[in-house]
Coordinates of C-alpha atoms and ligand atoms in Angstrom, one line a residue:
Chain S
M1 CA 0.0 0.0 0.0
P2 CA 1.4 3.4 -0.9
D3 CA 1.6 5.9 2.0
L4 CA -0.9 8.5 0.9
T5 CA -0.4 10.6 4.0
A6 CA 3.0 11.6 2.6
L7 CA 1.4 13.4 -0.3
A8 CA 1.0 17.1 -0.5
H9 CA -2.1 17.0 -2.6
P10 CA -5.1 14.7 -2.7
I11 CA -4.7 12.7 -5.8
G12 CA -8.2 11.5 -6.8
D13 CA -9.8 8.2 -6.4
A14 CA -7.0 6.0 -7.6
L15 CA -6.0 4.4 -4.4
V16 CA -4.9 0.8 -4.5
S17 CA -7.7 -0.7 -2.5
S18 CA -7.1 -3.4 0.1
Q19 CA -8.3 -5.9 -2.5
G20 CA -5.3 -5.0 -4.6
Y21 CA -5.0 -3.1 -7.8
D22 CA -8.3 -1.6 -8.6
V23 CA -8.1 -0.8 -12.3
E24 CA -11.7 0.3 -12.6
M25 CA -11.2 2.9 -9.9
I26 CA -8.1 4.1 -11.7
R27 CA -9.9 4.4 -14.9
R28 CA -12.4 6.8 -13.4
D29 CA -9.5 9.2 -12.8
F30 CA -8.9 9.5 -16.6
P31 CA -11.7 11.4 -18.2
I32 CA -10.7 10.5 -21.8
L33 CA -11.1 6.8 -21.2
G34 CA -14.8 7.2 -21.4
T35 CA -14.5 8.5 -25.0
R36 CA -16.1 6.6 -27.9
V37 CA -14.3 6.7 -31.2
H38 CA -15.6 6.7 -34.8
A39 CA -19.0 7.9 -33.6
R40 CA -21.1 8.9 -36.6
S41 CA -24.7 9.8 -37.2
G42 CA -26.8 6.9 -36.0
K43 CA -23.8 5.0 -34.7
P44 CA -22.6 5.4 -31.1
G45 CA -19.0 4.6 -31.9
K46 CA -16.6 2.1 -30.2
P47 CA -15.3 2.4 -26.7
L48 CA -11.7 3.6 -26.8
V49 CA -9.1 1.0 -26.1
Y50 CA -6.0 3.1 -25.8
L51 CA -2.9 1.0 -26.3
D52 CA -0.5 3.7 -27.5
N53 CA 0.9 4.7 -24.2
A54 CA 4.5 4.4 -25.2
A55 CA 3.9 7.2 -27.6
S56 CA 2.1 9.3 -25.0
A57 CA -0.1 8.5 -22.0
Q58 CA -3.4 9.9 -21.1
K59 CA -3.7 12.3 -18.2
P60 CA -5.5 11.7 -14.9
R61 CA -7.9 14.4 -13.6
A62 CA -5.4 15.2 -10.9
V63 CA -3.0 16.5 -13.6
I64 CA -5.7 18.3 -15.5
E65 CA -7.0 20.0 -12.4
A66 CA -3.6 21.0 -11.1
M67 CA -2.9 22.7 -14.4
S68 CA -6.3 24.5 -14.5
R69 CA -5.9 25.5 -10.9
C70 CA -2.6 27.0 -11.6
L71 CA -4.0 28.9 -14.6
E72 CA -7.2 30.0 -12.9
Q73 CA -5.8 30.8 -9.5
E74 CA -2.1 30.9 -9.1
Y75 CA -0.3 31.8 -12.3
A76 CA 2.6 34.3 -12.7
N77 CA 6.1 34.1 -13.9
V78 CA 8.6 32.3 -11.7
H79 CA 11.9 33.2 -10.0
R80 CA 11.5 36.9 -10.7
G81 CA 8.5 38.4 -8.9
V82 CA 8.2 40.1 -5.5
H83 CA 4.5 39.8 -5.6
Y84 CA 2.3 37.2 -4.0
L85 CA 1.3 35.2 -7.1
S86 CA 4.9 35.0 -8.4
Q87 CA 6.1 33.6 -5.1
R88 CA 3.2 31.1 -5.0
T89 CA 3.9 30.0 -8.5
T90 CA 7.6 29.7 -7.9
D91 CA 7.0 27.6 -4.9
A92 CA 4.7 25.3 -6.8
Y93 CA 7.0 25.1 -9.7
E94 CA 10.1 24.3 -7.6
R95 CA 8.2 21.5 -6.0
V96 CA 8.3 19.6 -9.3
R97 CA 12.1 19.4 -8.9
D98 CA 11.6 17.7 -5.5
K99 CA 9.0 15.4 -7.0
I100 CA 11.4 14.3 -9.8
A101 CA 14.2 13.9 -7.4
G102 CA 11.9 11.8 -5.2
L103 CA 10.8 9.7 -8.2
L104 CA 14.3 8.9 -9.2
N105 CA 15.7 8.9 -5.7
A106 CA 18.3 11.5 -6.7
G107 CA 20.7 12.5 -4.0
S108 CA 19.6 16.1 -4.1
R109 CA 17.2 18.4 -5.9
E110 CA 20.0 20.3 -7.4
E111 CA 20.8 17.3 -9.5
I112 CA 17.5 17.7 -11.4
V113 CA 17.5 19.9 -14.5
I114 CA 14.0 20.6 -15.8
T115 CA 13.8 20.4 -19.6
R116 CA 11.2 20.3 -22.3
G117 CA 11.3 16.5 -22.6
G118 CA 13.4 13.4 -23.1
T119 CA 14.8 14.7 -26.4
E120 CA 16.0 17.9 -24.9
S121 CA 17.5 16.2 -21.9
I122 CA 19.8 14.2 -24.1
N123 CA 20.5 17.1 -26.4
L124 CA 21.5 19.1 -23.4
V125 CA 24.1 16.6 -22.4
A126 CA 25.4 16.4 -26.0
A127 CA 25.6 20.1 -26.4
T128 CA 27.2 20.9 -23.0
W129 CA 29.1 17.9 -21.6
G130 CA 29.7 16.6 -25.1
R131 CA 31.1 19.9 -26.5
K132 CA 33.3 20.4 -23.6
F133 CA 34.7 16.9 -23.2
L134 CA 34.6 15.2 -26.6
G135 CA 37.1 15.8 -29.3
P136 CA 38.2 14.2 -32.6
G137 CA 38.8 10.5 -32.2
D138 CA 36.9 10.2 -28.9
E139 CA 34.3 7.6 -28.8
I140 CA 30.9 7.0 -27.3
I141 CA 28.9 3.8 -27.0
V142 CA 25.2 3.6 -27.8
S143 CA 23.0 0.5 -28.5
V144 CA 21.1 -0.6 -31.5
M145 CA 17.9 -0.2 -29.5
E146 CA 18.1 3.6 -29.2
H147 CA 15.3 6.0 -30.1
H148 CA 16.4 8.6 -32.6
A149 CA 16.5 11.0 -29.6
N150 CA 19.6 9.1 -28.4
I151 CA 21.2 8.7 -31.8
V152 CA 20.9 12.0 -33.7
P153 CA 22.3 14.4 -31.0
W154 CA 25.5 12.3 -31.0
Q155 CA 25.6 12.2 -34.8
L156 CA 25.4 16.0 -34.8
L157 CA 28.5 16.0 -32.5
Q158 CA 30.1 13.4 -34.7
S159 CA 29.9 15.7 -37.7
E160 CA 30.9 18.7 -35.6
R161 CA 33.7 17.1 -33.6
G162 CA 34.7 14.0 -35.4
I163 CA 33.8 11.6 -32.6
G164 CA 33.2 7.9 -33.1
I165 CA 30.0 6.1 -32.3
K166 CA 30.1 2.4 -31.4
V167 CA 26.9 0.4 -31.3
V168 CA 26.1 -2.4 -28.8
P169 CA 24.1 -5.2 -30.6
C170 CA 21.2 -7.2 -29.2
D171 CA 20.1 -10.8 -29.8
E172 CA 17.0 -12.1 -31.5
R173 CA 15.0 -11.6 -28.3
G174 CA 16.1 -8.0 -28.0
V175 CA 18.5 -8.7 -25.1
L176 CA 21.5 -6.4 -25.1
D177 CA 24.8 -8.3 -25.8
L178 CA 26.8 -7.4 -22.7
D179 CA 29.9 -9.3 -23.9
A180 CA 29.9 -7.3 -27.1
Y181 CA 29.4 -4.2 -24.9
R182 CA 32.4 -5.0 -22.8
G183 CA 34.4 -5.4 -26.0
L184 CA 33.6 -1.9 -27.3
F185 CA 35.6 0.0 -24.6
G186 CA 38.9 1.4 -25.7
S187 CA 41.2 4.1 -24.5
R188 CA 39.2 6.8 -26.3
T189 CA 35.8 5.8 -24.9
K190 CA 34.4 8.8 -23.1
L191 CA 30.7 8.2 -22.7
V192 CA 28.0 5.5 -22.7
A193 CA 24.6 6.7 -23.8
I194 CA 22.1 3.8 -23.7
T195 CA 18.4 3.2 -23.3
H196 CA 17.0 1.9 -20.0
G197 CA 14.0 0.6 -21.8
S198 CA 13.2 0.1 -25.5
N199 CA 10.2 1.9 -26.9
V200 CA 9.9 -0.8 -29.6
L201 CA 10.8 -4.1 -28.0
G202 CA 9.9 -3.4 -24.3
T203 CA 13.3 -4.6 -23.3
V204 CA 14.5 -3.3 -20.0
T205 CA 18.2 -3.1 -20.0
P206 CA 20.4 -4.1 -17.0
A207 CA 21.2 -0.5 -16.0
K208 CA 23.2 -1.3 -12.9
E209 CA 25.5 -3.7 -14.7
I210 CA 25.8 -1.4 -17.7
A211 CA 26.9 1.4 -15.4
A212 CA 29.3 -0.8 -13.4
I213 CA 31.0 -1.9 -16.6
A214 CA 31.3 1.6 -17.8
H215 CA 32.6 2.8 -14.4
H216 CA 35.2 0.1 -14.4
H217 CA 36.6 1.8 -17.5
G218 CA 36.2 5.3 -15.9
V219 CA 33.4 6.2 -18.3
P220 CA 30.2 8.0 -17.3
V221 CA 26.8 6.7 -18.4
L222 CA 23.7 8.4 -19.6
F223 CA 20.4 6.4 -19.6
D224 CA 17.5 7.3 -21.8
G225 CA 14.8 6.5 -19.2
S226 CA 11.9 8.0 -21.3
Q227 CA 10.2 4.6 -21.3
A228 CA 11.7 2.8 -18.3
V229 CA 10.6 5.3 -15.7
V230 CA 7.0 4.7 -16.6
H231 CA 7.0 1.0 -16.2
G232 CA 8.6 0.4 -12.8
P233 CA 10.6 2.0 -10.0
V234 CA 13.9 3.6 -10.9
D235 CA 16.6 4.5 -8.4
V236 CA 19.5 6.5 -10.0
Q237 CA 21.7 6.0 -7.0
E238 CA 21.3 2.3 -6.8
I239 CA 21.9 2.1 -10.6
D240 CA 24.7 4.6 -10.2
A241 CA 23.6 6.5 -13.3
D242 CA 25.6 9.6 -14.2
F243 CA 22.8 11.1 -16.3
Y244 CA 19.2 10.0 -16.5
A245 CA 16.8 11.4 -19.0
L246 CA 13.0 11.3 -18.7
T247 CA 9.9 12.8 -20.4
G248 CA 6.7 14.0 -18.7
H249 CA 4.0 13.1 -21.2
K250 CA 4.7 9.3 -21.1
L251 CA 4.5 9.5 -17.3
Y252 CA 0.8 10.6 -17.4
G253 CA 1.9 14.2 -17.3
P254 CA 1.8 17.1 -19.8
T255 CA 3.8 17.5 -23.0
A256 CA 6.8 19.8 -23.3
I257 CA 8.3 18.9 -19.9
G258 CA 10.9 16.5 -18.9
A259 CA 14.0 16.2 -16.8
L260 CA 17.6 15.4 -16.7
Y261 CA 19.2 13.9 -13.7
G262 CA 23.0 14.6 -13.5
K263 CA 25.5 13.8 -10.8
R264 CA 26.4 17.1 -9.1
G265 CA 30.1 16.9 -10.1
L266 CA 29.2 16.4 -13.7
L267 CA 26.7 19.2 -13.8
E268 CA 29.1 21.6 -12.1
A269 CA 31.7 20.9 -14.8
M270 CA 29.3 21.6 -17.6
P271 CA 29.0 24.9 -19.5
P272 CA 25.6 26.5 -20.0
Y273 CA 23.1 25.0 -22.5
Q274 CA 21.2 28.0 -23.8
G275 CA 21.7 31.7 -22.8
G276 CA 19.1 34.0 -21.4
G277 CA 17.3 35.0 -18.3
D278 CA 17.2 32.9 -15.1
M279 CA 20.5 31.1 -15.8
I280 CA 22.9 34.0 -15.1
A281 CA 24.5 35.2 -11.9
E282 CA 25.5 38.6 -13.2
V283 CA 25.3 40.1 -16.7
S284 CA 27.4 42.9 -18.0
F285 CA 28.9 43.6 -21.4
A286 CA 32.3 43.1 -19.8
G287 CA 31.3 39.5 -19.1
T288 CA 28.6 37.4 -17.7
T289 CA 28.7 34.8 -14.9
F290 CA 26.4 31.8 -14.7
R291 CA 24.4 30.3 -11.9
E292 CA 25.1 27.0 -10.2
P293 CA 23.4 23.9 -11.6
P294 CA 20.6 23.2 -12.2
Y295 CA 19.6 26.8 -13.0
R296 CA 22.6 27.2 -15.3
F297 CA 20.8 24.9 -17.7
E298 CA 17.4 26.5 -17.5
A299 CA 17.4 29.6 -19.6
G300 CA 14.2 31.6 -20.1
T301 CA 10.8 31.3 -18.7
P302 CA 10.3 27.5 -18.0
P303 CA 7.2 25.4 -18.8
I304 CA 5.5 26.5 -15.6
V305 CA 2.0 25.0 -16.0
E306 CA 3.5 21.9 -17.4
G307 CA 5.8 21.5 -14.4
I308 CA 2.9 21.8 -12.1
G309 CA 1.1 19.2 -14.1
L310 CA 4.1 16.9 -14.0
A311 CA 4.3 17.2 -10.2
A312 CA 0.7 16.1 -10.0
A313 CA 1.4 13.2 -12.4
I314 CA 4.3 12.0 -10.3
D315 CA 2.2 12.1 -7.1
Y316 CA -0.4 10.1 -9.0
V317 CA 1.9 7.3 -10.2
R318 CA 3.6 7.1 -6.8
A319 CA 0.3 6.8 -5.0
V320 CA -0.7 4.0 -7.3
G321 CA 2.8 2.6 -6.8
L322 CA 5.3 1.9 -9.5
D323 CA 5.8 -1.6 -8.2
A324 CA 2.1 -2.2 -8.4
I325 CA 2.0 -0.7 -11.9
A326 CA 4.8 -3.0 -13.1
V327 CA 2.9 -6.1 -11.8
H328 CA -0.3 -5.0 -13.4
E329 CA 1.3 -4.2 -16.8
H330 CA 3.0 -7.6 -16.7
A331 CA -0.3 -9.3 -16.4
L332 CA -1.6 -7.4 -19.4
L333 CA 1.6 -8.2 -21.3
E334 CA 1.3 -11.9 -20.6
R335 CA -2.4 -12.0 -21.6
A336 CA -1.9 -10.1 -24.9
T337 CA 1.3 -12.1 -25.7
A338 CA -0.4 -15.4 -25.2
G339 CA -3.4 -14.3 -27.3
L340 CA -1.3 -12.9 -30.2
N341 CA 0.9 -16.0 -30.2
R342 CA -2.2 -18.1 -30.8
I343 CA -2.9 -16.3 -34.0
E344 CA -1.1 -18.1 -36.9
G345 CA 1.1 -15.8 -38.8
V346 CA 1.6 -13.2 -36.0
R347 CA 5.1 -12.9 -34.8
I348 CA 6.1 -10.8 -31.7
V349 CA 9.3 -8.8 -32.2
G350 CA 11.0 -8.5 -28.8
T351 CA 10.8 -11.3 -26.3
A352 CA 13.4 -10.3 -23.7
P353 CA 12.8 -11.8 -20.3
G354 CA 11.4 -9.2 -17.8
K355 CA 10.3 -6.8 -20.6
A356 CA 7.9 -3.9 -20.0
G357 CA 4.3 -3.7 -21.3
I358 CA 5.2 -3.1 -24.9
I359 CA 4.4 -5.6 -27.7
S360 CA 5.7 -5.0 -31.3
F361 CA 4.4 -7.5 -33.8
V362 CA 4.3 -8.3 -37.5
M363 CA 1.8 -10.4 -39.4
D364 CA 2.4 -12.5 -42.4
G365 CA 1.0 -10.9 -45.6
V366 CA -0.4 -7.9 -43.8
H367 CA 1.5 -4.6 -43.5
P368 CA 1.5 -3.0 -40.0
H369 CA 0.0 0.1 -41.4
D370 CA -3.1 -1.9 -42.5
V371 CA -3.2 -3.6 -39.1
G372 CA -3.2 -0.2 -37.5
T373 CA -6.1 1.2 -39.6
L374 CA -8.1 -1.9 -39.1
V375 CA -7.8 -2.3 -35.4
D376 CA -8.5 1.4 -35.0
Q377 CA -12.0 0.7 -36.5
A378 CA -12.5 -1.6 -33.6
G379 CA -11.6 1.3 -31.3
V380 CA -8.1 -0.1 -30.6
A381 CA -5.4 2.6 -30.8
I382 CA -1.9 1.3 -31.5
R383 CA 1.1 2.7 -33.3
V384 CA 2.6 1.4 -36.5
G385 CA 5.8 2.2 -38.3
R386 CA 9.4 2.4 -37.3
H387 CA 8.8 4.1 -34.0
C388 CA 11.7 6.6 -34.3
A389 CA 14.1 3.7 -34.0
E390 CA 15.1 2.9 -37.6
P391 CA 18.3 1.1 -36.9
L392 CA 16.5 -1.3 -34.6
I393 CA 13.7 -2.0 -37.1
E394 CA 16.5 -2.6 -39.6
R395 CA 18.2 -5.0 -37.2
F396 CA 15.1 -7.1 -37.1
G397 CA 14.6 -6.9 -40.8
V398 CA 10.9 -6.2 -40.6
G399 CA 10.5 -2.7 -42.2
A400 CA 7.9 -1.7 -39.7
T401 CA 5.9 -3.1 -36.8
A402 CA 2.6 -2.7 -35.1
R403 CA 3.0 -1.8 -31.5
A404 CA 0.6 -2.1 -28.6
S405 CA 1.8 -0.5 -25.3
F406 CA 0.1 -0.8 -22.0
G407 CA -0.5 1.8 -19.3
L408 CA -1.6 1.7 -15.7
Y409 CA -5.3 2.0 -16.6
N410 CA -5.5 -0.8 -19.2
T411 CA -7.5 -3.9 -18.5
L412 CA -7.4 -7.6 -19.3
D413 CA -10.5 -7.0 -21.4
E414 CA -8.6 -4.5 -23.4
A415 CA -5.7 -6.9 -24.0
D416 CA -8.4 -9.4 -25.2
A417 CA -9.9 -6.7 -27.4
L418 CA -6.5 -6.2 -29.1
V419 CA -6.1 -9.9 -29.7
E420 CA -9.6 -10.2 -31.1
A421 CA -9.1 -7.2 -33.4
V422 CA -5.8 -8.6 -34.7
A423 CA -7.5 -12.0 -35.3
G424 CA -10.2 -10.0 -37.3
V425 CA -7.5 -8.4 -39.4
K426 CA -6.1 -11.8 -40.3
E427 CA -9.6 -12.9 -41.4
F428 CA -10.2 -9.6 -43.4
F429 CA -7.0 -10.2 -45.4
A430 CA -7.4 -13.9 -45.7
Chain Q
M1 CA -15.9 -5.9 -37.3
F2 CA -14.5 -3.8 -40.2
D3 CA -17.6 -3.1 -42.3
D4 CA -16.8 0.6 -42.5
L5 CA -13.5 -0.2 -44.2
R6 CA -14.9 -1.8 -47.3
D7 CA -14.7 1.6 -49.0
L8 CA -11.0 1.9 -48.4
Y9 CA -10.2 -1.8 -48.9
Q10 CA -12.2 -2.6 -52.0
E11 CA -11.7 -6.0 -53.6
V12 CA -9.7 -4.6 -56.4
I13 CA -7.3 -3.0 -53.9
L14 CA -6.9 -6.1 -51.9
D15 CA -6.2 -8.0 -55.1
H16 CA -3.5 -5.5 -56.3
G17 CA -2.2 -5.4 -52.7
K18 CA -1.7 -9.1 -52.6
H19 CA -0.7 -9.6 -56.2
P20 CA 1.0 -6.4 -57.4
R21 CA 1.4 -6.1 -61.2
N22 CA 4.7 -5.0 -62.7
F23 CA 6.5 -5.9 -59.5
R24 CA 9.9 -6.2 -61.1
H25 CA 13.1 -4.3 -62.1
P26 CA 13.1 -3.9 -65.9
P27 CA 16.6 -4.2 -67.1
D28 CA 16.1 -1.5 -69.7
A29 CA 14.7 1.1 -67.2
N30 CA 16.3 4.5 -67.7
R31 CA 14.8 6.3 -64.8
E32 CA 14.3 5.3 -61.2
A33 CA 13.5 7.0 -57.9
K34 CA 13.1 5.8 -54.3
G35 CA 10.1 6.6 -52.2
D36 CA 10.0 6.5 -48.5
N37 CA 7.3 7.1 -45.9
P38 CA 9.3 6.9 -42.7
M39 CA 6.2 7.3 -40.5
C40 CA 4.7 4.0 -41.5
G41 CA 7.7 2.3 -43.0
D42 CA 6.6 2.1 -46.7
R43 CA 9.5 2.0 -49.1
L44 CA 9.6 1.5 -52.8
V45 CA 11.5 2.1 -56.0
V46 CA 9.8 3.1 -59.2
Y47 CA 11.4 2.2 -62.5
L48 CA 10.5 3.8 -65.8
K49 CA 11.6 3.4 -69.3
V50 CA 11.0 6.8 -71.0
S51 CA 11.6 7.1 -74.7
D52 CA 13.3 10.0 -76.4
Q53 CA 9.9 11.2 -77.4
G54 CA 8.9 11.4 -73.8
I55 CA 6.6 8.3 -73.8
V56 CA 6.6 6.1 -70.7
E57 CA 7.1 2.8 -72.4
D58 CA 7.5 0.7 -69.3
A59 CA 6.7 1.3 -65.6
A60 CA 7.4 -1.1 -62.7
F61 CA 8.2 -1.0 -59.0
L62 CA 9.7 -3.0 -56.2
G63 CA 9.4 -2.4 -52.5
K64 CA 7.5 -3.1 -49.2
G65 CA 4.4 -1.3 -48.3
C66 CA 0.9 -1.5 -47.0
A67 CA -2.0 -2.8 -49.0
I68 CA -3.0 0.7 -50.0
S69 CA 0.5 1.8 -51.2
T70 CA 1.2 -1.5 -52.9
A71 CA -2.1 -1.4 -54.7
S72 CA -1.7 2.2 -55.7
A73 CA 1.8 1.6 -57.1
S74 CA 0.6 -1.5 -58.9
M75 CA -2.4 0.3 -60.5
M76 CA -0.2 3.3 -61.3
T77 CA 2.2 1.2 -63.3
E78 CA -0.7 -0.1 -65.3
V79 CA -2.3 3.2 -66.1
I80 CA 0.7 5.2 -67.0
R81 CA 2.3 2.8 -69.4
G82 CA 2.2 4.0 -73.0
R83 CA 1.4 7.6 -72.1
S84 CA 3.3 10.8 -72.6
K85 CA 5.1 12.5 -69.6
E86 CA 2.5 15.3 -69.8
E87 CA -0.4 12.9 -69.7
V88 CA 1.1 11.1 -66.8
M89 CA 1.6 14.3 -64.8
A90 CA -2.0 15.3 -65.6
L91 CA -3.1 12.0 -64.3
F92 CA -1.1 12.5 -61.1
R93 CA -2.6 15.9 -60.5
H94 CA -6.1 14.4 -60.9
F95 CA -5.3 11.4 -58.8
H96 CA -4.0 13.7 -56.0
E97 CA -7.3 15.6 -56.0
L98 CA -9.2 12.3 -56.0
C99 CA -7.4 11.3 -52.8
T100 CA -7.6 14.6 -51.0
K101 CA -10.8 16.4 -52.1
D102 CA -14.5 15.7 -52.2
E103 CA -16.0 15.6 -55.7
E104 CA -17.5 19.1 -55.6
D105 CA -14.1 20.6 -54.7
R106 CA -12.1 19.1 -57.4
G107 CA -10.9 21.2 -60.3
E108 CA -12.1 20.8 -63.9
P109 CA -10.8 17.5 -65.1
E110 CA -8.1 17.9 -67.7
A111 CA -8.4 16.1 -71.0
I112 CA -7.5 12.7 -69.6
D113 CA -8.5 9.2 -70.7
P114 CA -11.7 8.5 -68.8
D115 CA -10.9 4.8 -68.5
A116 CA -7.7 5.6 -66.6
L117 CA -9.7 7.9 -64.3
E118 CA -12.3 5.3 -63.7
K119 CA -9.7 2.8 -62.8
L120 CA -8.1 5.0 -60.2
M121 CA -11.5 6.0 -58.6
V122 CA -11.3 2.9 -56.4
L123 CA -8.6 4.5 -54.4
S124 CA -10.6 7.6 -53.6
G125 CA -11.8 6.0 -50.4
V126 CA -8.5 7.1 -48.8
R127 CA -9.8 10.7 -48.4
Q128 CA -11.8 9.5 -45.5
F129 CA -8.5 8.4 -43.9
P130 CA -6.2 11.4 -44.0
V131 CA -3.2 9.5 -42.6
R132 CA -3.5 7.0 -45.4
V133 CA -3.4 9.6 -48.2
K134 CA 0.3 9.4 -48.3
C135 CA 0.2 5.7 -48.7
A136 CA -1.9 6.1 -51.9
T137 CA 0.2 8.9 -53.3
L138 CA 3.7 7.7 -52.4
A139 CA 4.2 5.8 -55.7
W140 CA 2.9 8.7 -57.7
H141 CA 5.2 11.2 -56.0
T142 CA 8.1 8.8 -56.6
M143 CA 7.1 8.3 -60.2
A144 CA 7.0 12.1 -60.7
A145 CA 10.5 12.3 -59.2
A146 CA 11.7 9.7 -61.6
V147 CA 10.3 11.5 -64.5
D148 CA 11.9 14.7 -63.3
G149 CA 15.2 12.9 -62.6
D150 CA 15.1 13.3 -58.8
T151 CA 16.0 10.2 -57.0
V152 CA 14.7 10.1 -53.4
V153 CA 11.2 11.1 -52.3
S154 CA 9.9 11.2 -48.8
T155 CA 6.3 11.7 -47.9
E156 CA 6.3 12.1 -44.1
Ligands
PLP1 C1 13.0 5.7 -25.6 C2 12.6 7.1 -25.9 N1 13.5 8.1 -25.8 C3 13.2 9.3 -26.1 C4 12.0 9.7 -26.4 C5 11.7 11.2 -26.7 O1 10.8 11.7 -25.8 P1 10.2 13.1 -26.2 O2 9.6 12.9 -27.5 O3 9.1 13.3 -25.1 O4 11.2 14.2 -26.1 C6 11.0 8.7 -26.6 C7 9.6 9.0 -27.0 O5 9.2 9.5 -28.0 C8 11.3 7.4 -26.3 O6 10.4 6.4 -26.4

């Protein structure tokens, strides 16, 4: 049972009841889940079965209300007002830093940089740490499972600085090849930037081991936690992560907000990211000095309302409990996996042990795009394509996949609805 | 379960999707272009043999795509063969309108062979599915690039 007395705000009805995980109660916290899709004159439409959570998750009422409350009652700019509302807004906004630090078990709130999302968090490291510490001939290690957000920023540095990028392969199940990883280190290896959870395969990578191996070589590690942080508890100290990136909108929070955890020593050694207000200590035309981390990396008016929304989202998932969410999603995953495996001609791409609630699959003779359009008619929302991970799609030689991804509010009936819709697709194209 | 989709996936489309015509690489092709729709993962190459007089003497394609894009590519290769570059581009303009606009909003049809238009009509169901329009038009964009001499087309 989560300790709800520890929460600053009431978080709605979604309490894990003494009977266990009460998904029906949780669903009532998400207004959008009552939507019917494809309603047309004379037709009521289909109940929404939302299985595109890895792309973006829906928002609980607690988040929506926290954001409206801010806009309706307590909105002003932050960090710069002497007046009442500015102070109130600043306090509320700064709380998100505490919430993120709590979620990741960071050693201190100053190790949390608030960003506009997972993409910006990684770009920030590439643009500051990377520009300062990487030169021609230096190497970084990524994996074949990366989202483009953890490939392209490094490629930009590659063309700017002439760094080398080495790629850790994975096996047929989507398990990272740790032996190959060990073999990639050399005297010029300066950084490991690797996903903690694949948005395509659902693989959760062994972060602690990855970090230990890198540290053995004296190399820091950045984890792309955009997916991993949603599917189970993460403790950056226990992993011993040097950087950890996350994004708000997959965590049931708003868009355009995310965070970067960075160990204090690393952040302190990094130059600013963007220049502007809020990040400076003193400005004169003779020279400007910059604030301490994390503020040095937060130029300009931040995403205030979004920050307040993210704080509410973190309260929400922690109240439900990340352990409980992981168990629930695992049950959904098993149900859908078993169901899809029973359909002849369907092949699941990504079968790593202990994977998160994400299922990519392909179907003999039917392109994923057609699968997506068809199951959508049954109300089932999934994503199809290359999922911003083209090298990985290439690795599995499939061209594209259909992907269902589960969230904390999905039900076993919805897992069945997916399977039934996919079985229908097969029949349609038979 | 999928009754509302019969407009989009008409029998002809399913047939061309499963058994694409002109699915080959003609050895005497003198123009080719690659088409890519990174959003959904469709990829194809269109091959043309264009005569000195500007007649498309052969049209073919290879690639991997959804039923809509495969059927559209297949039907395209059938309808453009034997036509002049100008005629082919007029057909493309018309086809694009067919896929994106309702009947009353379409421009005056240019002087185009009505049989070809009739044949392409079956794909007009995509206009009810805006994200699928690119699937239907990918082959055409790619073909136009091949005619123009461009080589890579992306319809994201
Ligand atoms: C693994 C992974 N990394 C990074 C990102 C980028 O996150 P965002 O688009 O929120 O910046 C995503 C999501 O799209 C993702 O799945």
